[in-house]
Tab-separated table of C-alpha atoms in Angstrom:
chain	number	residue	atom	x	y	z
A	12	MET	CA	-93.046	-57.203	-116.395
A	13	ARG	CA	-90.231	-57.443	-118.854
A	14	LEU	CA	-91.574	-60.381	-120.877
A	15	HIS	CA	-90.950	-58.515	-124.099
A	16	ALA	CA	-90.597	-59.317	-127.766
A	17	ARG	CA	-87.654	-61.617	-127.155
A	18	LEU	CA	-90.241	-64.117	-125.867
A	19	ILE	CA	-91.036	-65.025	-129.477
A	20	GLY	CA	-87.430	-65.823	-130.251
A	21	PHE	CA	-87.110	-67.681	-126.981
A	22	ALA	CA	-90.149	-69.822	-127.760
A	23	VAL	CA	-88.601	-70.790	-131.082
A	24	ALA	CA	-85.342	-71.655	-129.356
A	25	ALA	CA	-87.213	-73.665	-126.734
A	26	ALA	CA	-88.993	-75.627	-129.447
A	27	THR	CA	-85.631	-76.362	-130.992
A	28	VAL	CA	-84.396	-77.693	-127.660
A	29	ALA	CA	-87.278	-80.155	-127.466
A	30	GLY	CA	-86.291	-81.824	-130.731
A	31	ALA	CA	-82.582	-81.236	-130.605
A	32	THR	CA	-80.047	-83.887	-131.471
A	33	ALA	CA	-77.018	-84.518	-129.289
A	34	VAL	CA	-74.924	-82.385	-131.634
A	35	GLN	CA	-77.357	-79.469	-131.389
A	36	ALA	CA	-77.779	-79.660	-127.601
A	37	ALA	CA	-75.020	-77.154	-126.739
A	38	GLU	CA	-77.380	-74.473	-125.481
A	39	VAL	CA	-78.860	-73.256	-122.231
A	40	ASN	CA	-82.218	-71.599	-121.645
A	41	VAL	CA	-82.155	-69.012	-118.853
A	42	TYR	CA	-85.066	-67.433	-116.983
A	43	SER	CA	-83.777	-64.272	-115.292
A	44	SER	CA	-85.326	-61.604	-113.076
A	45	ARG	CA	-82.260	-59.375	-113.397
A	46	GLN	CA	-82.384	-56.345	-115.643
A	47	ASP	CA	-81.008	-57.364	-119.009
A	48	HIS	CA	-78.004	-55.038	-118.898
A	49	LEU	CA	-76.942	-56.604	-115.577
A	50	ILE	CA	-76.735	-60.160	-116.937
A	51	LYS	CA	-76.956	-60.365	-120.738
A	52	PRO	CA	-73.392	-59.126	-121.444
A	53	LEU	CA	-72.050	-61.955	-119.292
A	54	LEU	CA	-74.232	-64.530	-121.035
A	55	ASP	CA	-73.147	-63.216	-124.452
A	56	GLN	CA	-69.522	-63.384	-123.345
A	57	TYR	CA	-70.009	-66.992	-122.291
A	58	SER	CA	-71.563	-67.862	-125.648
A	59	GLU	CA	-68.709	-66.236	-127.550
A	60	SER	CA	-66.030	-68.063	-125.576
A	61	THR	CA	-67.690	-71.505	-125.492
A	62	GLY	CA	-69.940	-71.677	-128.553
A	63	VAL	CA	-72.866	-72.572	-126.281
A	64	GLN	CA	-76.005	-70.668	-127.224
A	65	VAL	CA	-77.663	-68.985	-124.250
A	66	ASN	CA	-81.330	-68.058	-124.698
A	67	LEU	CA	-82.613	-65.459	-122.234
A	68	LEU	CA	-86.131	-64.813	-120.985
A	69	SER	CA	-86.596	-61.929	-118.533
A	70	GLY	CA	-89.369	-61.276	-116.034
A	71	SER	CA	-89.981	-60.629	-112.343
A	72	ALA	CA	-89.020	-63.335	-109.875
A	73	GLU	CA	-92.666	-63.958	-109.026
A	74	GLN	CA	-93.629	-64.285	-112.692
A	75	LEU	CA	-90.818	-66.662	-113.509
A	76	ILE	CA	-91.343	-68.933	-110.497
A	77	GLU	CA	-95.045	-69.119	-111.287
A	78	ARG	CA	-94.225	-69.819	-114.922
A	79	LEU	CA	-91.908	-72.659	-113.941
A	80	LYS	CA	-94.633	-74.136	-111.731
A	81	ASN	CA	-97.182	-73.957	-114.522
A	82	GLU	CA	-94.827	-75.383	-117.149
A	83	GLY	CA	-93.792	-78.255	-114.917
A	84	ALA	CA	-91.735	-80.972	-116.591
A	85	ASN	CA	-92.382	-79.338	-119.976
A	86	SER	CA	-90.512	-76.154	-119.072
A	87	PRO	CA	-87.741	-75.286	-121.534
A	88	ALA	CA	-85.817	-73.435	-118.799
A	89	ASP	CA	-82.499	-74.830	-117.589
A	90	VAL	CA	-81.349	-72.066	-115.229
A	91	LEU	CA	-83.175	-69.595	-112.983
A	92	ILE	CA	-81.276	-66.412	-112.085
A	93	THR	CA	-82.810	-64.020	-109.586
A	94	VAL	CA	-81.991	-61.538	-106.839
A	95	ASP	CA	-82.446	-61.921	-103.091
A	96	VAL	CA	-82.282	-65.135	-101.109
A	97	GLY	CA	-85.978	-64.747	-100.339
A	98	ASN	CA	-86.764	-65.349	-104.015
A	99	LEU	CA	-84.262	-68.203	-104.306
A	100	HIS	CA	-85.857	-69.848	-101.277
A	101	SER	CA	-89.321	-69.374	-102.795
A	102	ALA	CA	-88.154	-71.156	-105.946
A	103	LYS	CA	-86.786	-74.018	-103.852
A	104	MET	CA	-90.025	-74.301	-101.871
A	105	ALA	CA	-92.022	-74.240	-105.123
A	106	ASP	CA	-90.038	-77.333	-106.165
A	107	VAL	CA	-88.880	-75.788	-109.453
A	108	LEU	CA	-85.150	-76.227	-108.732
A	109	GLN	CA	-83.059	-79.363	-108.376
A	110	PRO	CA	-80.029	-80.034	-106.172
A	111	ILE	CA	-76.732	-80.212	-108.015
A	112	SER	CA	-73.219	-81.215	-107.090
A	113	SER	CA	-70.255	-79.206	-108.356
A	114	PRO	CA	-66.766	-79.125	-106.832
A	115	VAL	CA	-66.165	-75.907	-108.795
A	116	LEU	CA	-69.151	-74.168	-107.224
A	117	ASP	CA	-68.340	-75.501	-103.777
A	118	SER	CA	-64.848	-74.051	-104.162
A	119	ASN	CA	-65.912	-70.688	-105.607
A	120	VAL	CA	-68.944	-69.953	-103.402
A	121	PRO	CA	-68.514	-69.897	-99.592
A	122	ALA	CA	-70.856	-72.243	-97.729
A	123	ASN	CA	-72.925	-69.437	-96.187
A	124	TYR	CA	-73.673	-68.041	-99.659
A	125	ARG	CA	-75.242	-71.211	-101.063
A	126	ASP	CA	-78.132	-73.529	-100.311
A	127	SER	CA	-77.090	-76.419	-98.082
A	128	ASP	CA	-78.966	-78.819	-100.380
A	129	GLY	CA	-77.333	-77.478	-103.553
A	130	ASN	CA	-80.520	-75.978	-105.023
A	131	TRP	CA	-78.996	-72.520	-105.541
A	132	TYR	CA	-75.655	-70.714	-105.389
A	133	GLY	CA	-74.880	-67.042	-104.817
A	134	LEU	CA	-73.430	-65.125	-107.772
A	135	SER	CA	-72.894	-61.635	-106.353
A	136	ARG	CA	-73.317	-59.814	-103.050
A	137	ARG	CA	-74.878	-56.494	-102.096
A	138	ALA	CA	-74.686	-54.915	-98.652
A	139	ARG	CA	-77.745	-53.159	-97.212
A	140	VAL	CA	-76.230	-50.132	-95.524
A	141	ILE	CA	-77.030	-46.743	-94.056
A	142	PHE	CA	-76.781	-43.756	-96.403
A	143	TYR	CA	-76.590	-40.427	-94.607
A	144	SER	CA	-76.633	-36.721	-95.368
A	145	LYS	CA	-73.102	-35.336	-95.075
A	146	ASP	CA	-74.587	-31.964	-94.093
A	147	ARG	CA	-76.925	-33.138	-91.335
A	148	VAL	CA	-75.392	-36.323	-89.937
A	149	GLN	CA	-71.940	-37.094	-88.575
A	150	PRO	CA	-70.666	-40.674	-89.017
A	151	SER	CA	-70.004	-40.719	-85.273
A	152	GLU	CA	-73.782	-40.548	-84.739
A	153	LEU	CA	-74.220	-43.883	-86.524
A	154	SER	CA	-73.524	-47.370	-85.221
A	155	THR	CA	-76.064	-50.141	-85.811
A	156	TYR	CA	-79.353	-50.852	-87.538
A	157	GLU	CA	-80.885	-51.182	-84.081
A	158	ALA	CA	-79.774	-47.692	-83.046
A	159	LEU	CA	-81.925	-46.172	-85.801
A	160	ALA	CA	-84.982	-47.302	-83.830
A	161	GLY	CA	-84.101	-44.784	-81.088
A	162	ASP	CA	-86.064	-41.609	-80.387
A	163	GLU	CA	-83.279	-39.374	-81.749
A	164	TRP	CA	-84.077	-40.613	-85.265
A	165	LYS	CA	-87.806	-39.876	-85.155
A	166	GLY	CA	-88.959	-38.381	-88.457
A	167	ARG	CA	-85.514	-38.783	-90.031
A	168	ILE	CA	-85.537	-42.176	-91.824
A	169	CYS	CA	-86.428	-43.118	-95.396
A	170	ILE	CA	-86.855	-46.776	-96.319
A	171	ARG	CA	-88.865	-48.900	-98.739
A	172	SER	CA	-92.143	-50.643	-97.939
A	173	SER	CA	-92.412	-53.864	-95.984
A	174	GLY	CA	-93.558	-55.561	-99.175
A	175	ASN	CA	-90.037	-55.204	-100.541
A	176	ILE	CA	-88.081	-58.466	-100.428
A	177	TYR	CA	-84.853	-56.629	-99.492
A	178	ASN	CA	-86.384	-55.329	-96.262
A	179	GLN	CA	-87.982	-58.691	-95.553
A	180	SER	CA	-84.569	-60.345	-95.809
A	181	LEU	CA	-82.945	-57.702	-93.584
A	182	LEU	CA	-85.524	-58.420	-90.890
A	183	ALA	CA	-85.183	-62.173	-91.499
A	184	ALA	CA	-81.449	-61.872	-90.807
A	185	MET	CA	-82.194	-60.062	-87.540
A	186	ILE	CA	-84.570	-62.844	-86.554
A	187	ALA	CA	-81.801	-65.382	-87.187
A	188	THR	CA	-79.240	-63.566	-85.037
A	189	GLU	CA	-81.275	-61.600	-82.473
A	190	GLY	CA	-84.555	-63.502	-82.193
A	191	GLU	CA	-88.104	-62.467	-83.091
A	192	GLU	CA	-88.706	-60.268	-80.046
A	193	LYS	CA	-85.748	-57.968	-80.701
A	194	ALA	CA	-86.417	-57.997	-84.439
A	195	GLU	CA	-89.988	-56.853	-83.836
A	196	ALA	CA	-88.867	-54.083	-81.492
A	197	TRP	CA	-86.526	-52.830	-84.219
A	198	ALA	CA	-89.208	-52.929	-86.910
A	199	LYS	CA	-91.625	-51.054	-84.658
A	200	GLY	CA	-89.019	-48.374	-83.922
A	201	ILE	CA	-88.174	-47.865	-87.601
A	202	ALA	CA	-91.859	-47.638	-88.539
A	203	GLU	CA	-92.306	-44.918	-85.898
A	204	ASN	CA	-89.186	-43.022	-87.041
A	205	MET	CA	-89.976	-42.772	-90.751
A	206	ALA	CA	-89.882	-39.316	-92.271
A	207	ARG	CA	-92.593	-40.285	-94.776
A	208	GLN	CA	-94.699	-43.242	-95.827
A	209	PRO	CA	-92.586	-45.825	-97.678
A	210	GLN	CA	-92.492	-45.104	-101.390
A	211	GLY	CA	-90.294	-45.880	-104.359
A	212	GLY	CA	-87.174	-48.004	-104.701
A	213	ASP	CA	-83.729	-47.865	-103.128
A	214	ARG	CA	-82.532	-45.064	-105.399
A	215	ASP	CA	-85.557	-43.006	-104.339
A	216	GLN	CA	-84.608	-43.360	-100.670
A	217	ILE	CA	-81.075	-42.127	-101.377
A	218	LYS	CA	-82.385	-39.229	-103.465
A	219	ALA	CA	-84.787	-38.297	-100.662
A	220	VAL	CA	-81.841	-37.919	-98.275
A	221	ALA	CA	-80.069	-35.656	-100.773
A	222	ALA	CA	-83.269	-33.606	-101.168
A	223	GLY	CA	-83.594	-33.094	-97.412
A	224	GLU	CA	-86.735	-35.188	-96.960
A	225	CYS	CA	-84.907	-37.388	-94.460
A	226	ASP	CA	-81.458	-37.632	-92.915
A	227	VAL	CA	-80.687	-41.317	-93.398
A	228	ALA	CA	-81.848	-44.150	-95.618
A	229	ILE	CA	-81.343	-47.903	-95.682
A	230	ALA	CA	-80.605	-49.210	-99.187
A	231	ASN	CA	-78.425	-51.620	-101.158
A	232	THR	CA	-74.897	-50.577	-102.055
A	233	TYR	CA	-75.005	-51.403	-105.760
A	234	TYR	CA	-77.678	-48.782	-106.419
A	235	PHE	CA	-75.436	-46.089	-104.993
A	236	GLY	CA	-72.389	-47.566	-106.721
A	237	ASN	CA	-74.128	-47.343	-110.076
A	238	MET	CA	-75.179	-43.764	-109.332
A	239	ALA	CA	-71.570	-42.914	-108.453
A	240	ALA	CA	-70.404	-44.404	-111.765
A	241	SER	CA	-73.080	-42.589	-113.777
A	242	ASP	CA	-72.460	-39.675	-116.131
A	243	ASN	CA	-75.880	-38.300	-115.247
A	244	ALA	CA	-75.564	-34.857	-113.646
A	245	GLU	CA	-78.483	-35.481	-111.280
A	246	ASP	CA	-76.923	-38.701	-110.001
A	247	LYS	CA	-73.576	-36.997	-109.488
A	248	ALA	CA	-75.211	-34.183	-107.526
A	249	VAL	CA	-76.933	-36.718	-105.257
A	250	VAL	CA	-73.761	-38.736	-104.677
A	251	GLU	CA	-71.823	-35.653	-103.565
A	252	LYS	CA	-74.276	-35.111	-100.699
A	253	ILE	CA	-74.365	-38.691	-99.410
A	254	GLY	CA	-72.086	-40.726	-97.155
A	255	VAL	CA	-71.941	-44.528	-96.847
A	256	PHE	CA	-71.950	-46.213	-93.434
A	257	PHE	CA	-71.601	-49.947	-92.756
A	258	PRO	CA	-73.624	-50.726	-89.609
A	259	ASN	CA	-72.959	-53.299	-86.872
A	260	GLN	CA	-69.213	-53.470	-87.411
A	261	GLY	CA	-68.731	-54.001	-83.690
A	262	ASP	CA	-70.917	-57.101	-83.516
A	263	ARG	CA	-72.543	-59.347	-86.143
A	264	GLY	CA	-71.629	-57.254	-89.201
A	265	THR	CA	-73.530	-55.554	-92.023
A	266	HIS	CA	-76.424	-57.402	-93.659
A	267	VAL	CA	-75.509	-58.890	-97.035
A	268	ASN	CA	-77.840	-60.405	-99.621
A	269	LEU	CA	-77.239	-62.132	-102.933
A	270	SER	CA	-78.146	-62.575	-106.530
A	271	GLY	CA	-78.051	-66.262	-107.301
A	272	ALA	CA	-78.848	-69.091	-109.671
A	273	GLY	CA	-80.066	-72.662	-109.679
A	274	VAL	CA	-80.693	-75.427	-112.179
A	275	THR	CA	-84.389	-75.923	-112.875
A	276	LYS	CA	-86.020	-79.232	-112.031
A	277	ALA	CA	-87.161	-79.596	-115.650
A	278	SER	CA	-83.751	-78.858	-117.209
A	279	LYS	CA	-83.054	-80.794	-120.418
A	280	ASN	CA	-79.468	-79.462	-120.508
A	281	LYS	CA	-78.347	-80.029	-116.936
A	282	GLU	CA	-74.649	-80.413	-117.692
A	283	GLU	CA	-74.509	-77.186	-119.695
A	284	ALA	CA	-76.625	-75.440	-117.055
A	285	ILE	CA	-74.117	-76.335	-114.333
A	286	LYS	CA	-71.215	-75.199	-116.512
A	287	LEU	CA	-72.895	-71.826	-117.045
A	288	ILE	CA	-73.413	-71.271	-113.318
A	289	GLU	CA	-69.802	-72.315	-112.722
A	290	TYR	CA	-68.718	-69.683	-115.248
A	291	LEU	CA	-70.755	-67.024	-113.434
A	292	THR	CA	-68.680	-67.712	-110.305
A	293	SER	CA	-65.336	-67.662	-112.166
A	294	ASP	CA	-62.761	-64.898	-111.708
A	295	GLU	CA	-63.690	-63.399	-115.077
A	296	ALA	CA	-67.413	-63.168	-114.349
A	297	GLN	CA	-66.911	-62.103	-110.735
A	298	GLU	CA	-64.667	-59.258	-111.847
A	299	TRP	CA	-67.386	-58.169	-114.275
A	300	TYR	CA	-69.980	-58.113	-111.481
A	301	ALA	CA	-67.601	-56.013	-109.399
A	302	GLN	CA	-66.416	-53.556	-112.040
A	303	VAL	CA	-69.599	-53.104	-114.100
A	304	ASN	CA	-72.462	-53.795	-111.667
A	305	SER	CA	-70.927	-52.307	-108.517
A	306	GLU	CA	-71.641	-55.580	-106.708
A	307	TYR	CA	-69.391	-57.432	-104.309
A	308	PRO	CA	-68.061	-60.770	-105.607
A	309	VAL	CA	-69.049	-63.965	-103.809
A	310	LYS	CA	-65.747	-65.606	-104.730
A	311	PRO	CA	-63.034	-64.723	-102.216
A	312	GLY	CA	-60.009	-62.885	-103.551
A	313	VAL	CA	-61.687	-61.072	-106.450
A	314	ALA	CA	-61.104	-57.319	-106.282
A	315	VAL	CA	-63.993	-54.880	-105.986
A	316	SER	CA	-64.397	-51.774	-108.134
A	317	PRO	CA	-62.545	-48.559	-107.240
A	318	ILE	CA	-65.867	-47.008	-106.215
A	319	LEU	CA	-66.672	-49.787	-103.738
A	320	ALA	CA	-63.066	-49.820	-102.541
A	321	SER	CA	-63.331	-46.088	-101.751
A	322	TRP	CA	-65.945	-46.880	-99.091
A	323	GLY	CA	-63.501	-49.132	-97.262
A	324	GLU	CA	-63.619	-52.760	-96.213
A	325	PHE	CA	-66.383	-53.997	-93.951
A	326	LYS	CA	-67.377	-56.955	-91.825
A	327	ALA	CA	-70.318	-58.821	-93.346
A	328	ASP	CA	-72.943	-60.698	-91.361
A	329	ALA	CA	-71.932	-64.373	-91.476
A	330	VAL	CA	-75.480	-65.703	-91.045
A	331	GLN	CA	-76.260	-68.647	-93.340
A	332	ALA	CA	-77.963	-66.978	-96.313
A	333	GLN	CA	-80.718	-69.570	-96.594
A	334	LYS	CA	-81.980	-68.412	-93.182
A	335	LEU	CA	-83.164	-65.238	-94.914
A	336	GLY	CA	-85.622	-67.290	-96.919
A	337	GLU	CA	-86.558	-69.601	-94.079
A	338	ASN	CA	-87.426	-66.627	-91.832
A	339	ASN	CA	-89.274	-64.667	-94.511
A	340	ALA	CA	-92.786	-65.575	-93.358
A	341	ALA	CA	-91.969	-64.566	-89.776
A	342	ALA	CA	-90.556	-61.256	-91.027
A	343	VAL	CA	-93.717	-60.489	-92.998
A	344	ARG	CA	-95.882	-61.209	-89.944
A	345	ILE	CA	-93.778	-58.835	-87.841
A	346	PHE	CA	-94.067	-56.063	-90.420
A	347	ASP	CA	-97.840	-56.490	-90.403
A	348	ARG	CA	-98.030	-56.365	-86.610
A	349	VAL	CA	-95.989	-53.171	-86.243
A	350	GLY	CA	-97.794	-51.324	-89.047
A	351	TRP	CA	-94.813	-50.983	-91.403
A	352	ARG	CA	-96.692	-50.384	-94.622
């Protein structure tokens, strides 16, 4: 999707890697599904401070995992960076990542935000919360994700399609904590309470609430955080009409997902690849994620941005993140059964 002109330069760099001498080996080749502006500044910063050249190739998670499978042992990639545990799990199951051991990563990344086998580590967190119309909904009317499946919310909810990995992971988390029967009842209730057929991305759901098409939406916090930080007049107008609510604070906590990274199975620069991922979990990088990307750090003790802080602290679901990937297939089957398109 975003395999653009930089592919040519990357191919040249990859060819250089193949014939590099030990002196020339201080480089890392990164496949990333993140938008360039959400990762490249950090990679450039790392290069400037260490002298290690970081070569970046961007694409969708599906494209990059398939590419790694096709390239096999000949892949020039050293690191895969992607969003959502569902995608990280898919990469692990496709056998394109390798387990690594790093005391730095084990210290920086809490156990529930990393793969138990060391195949991937979380880099940043995003909460999937309820956004509501300040004009039509009182915060006192909100409580849990499950409550939105009630009859009082019929025709009032906007949410993305079931094909979206974020929704699949939300349902996968419910399966892990509540079981498949309750998770299916929730999915059925939400499908029946939608104000419109699922369409667009998370920003579109939030904008639909502001436009009066629905009263509440379920979306990731960093989209709204970036809208709140924007100079765009349309974004500012939307933000003024919307409130942020963290569901399930009285029980398991709000669903949290991750962006994350792993070392590829074919990596020719494993040591440098590990060092790069360690840097991405350092205080410096975690602060960048928080201040620039409106994401929550994975490393404890790193401050969030003023915008995120203005929403208040919240209790996050402590479910082991890898369960989101392990339960993905069950979540997809439930969506199909209840008719969530």
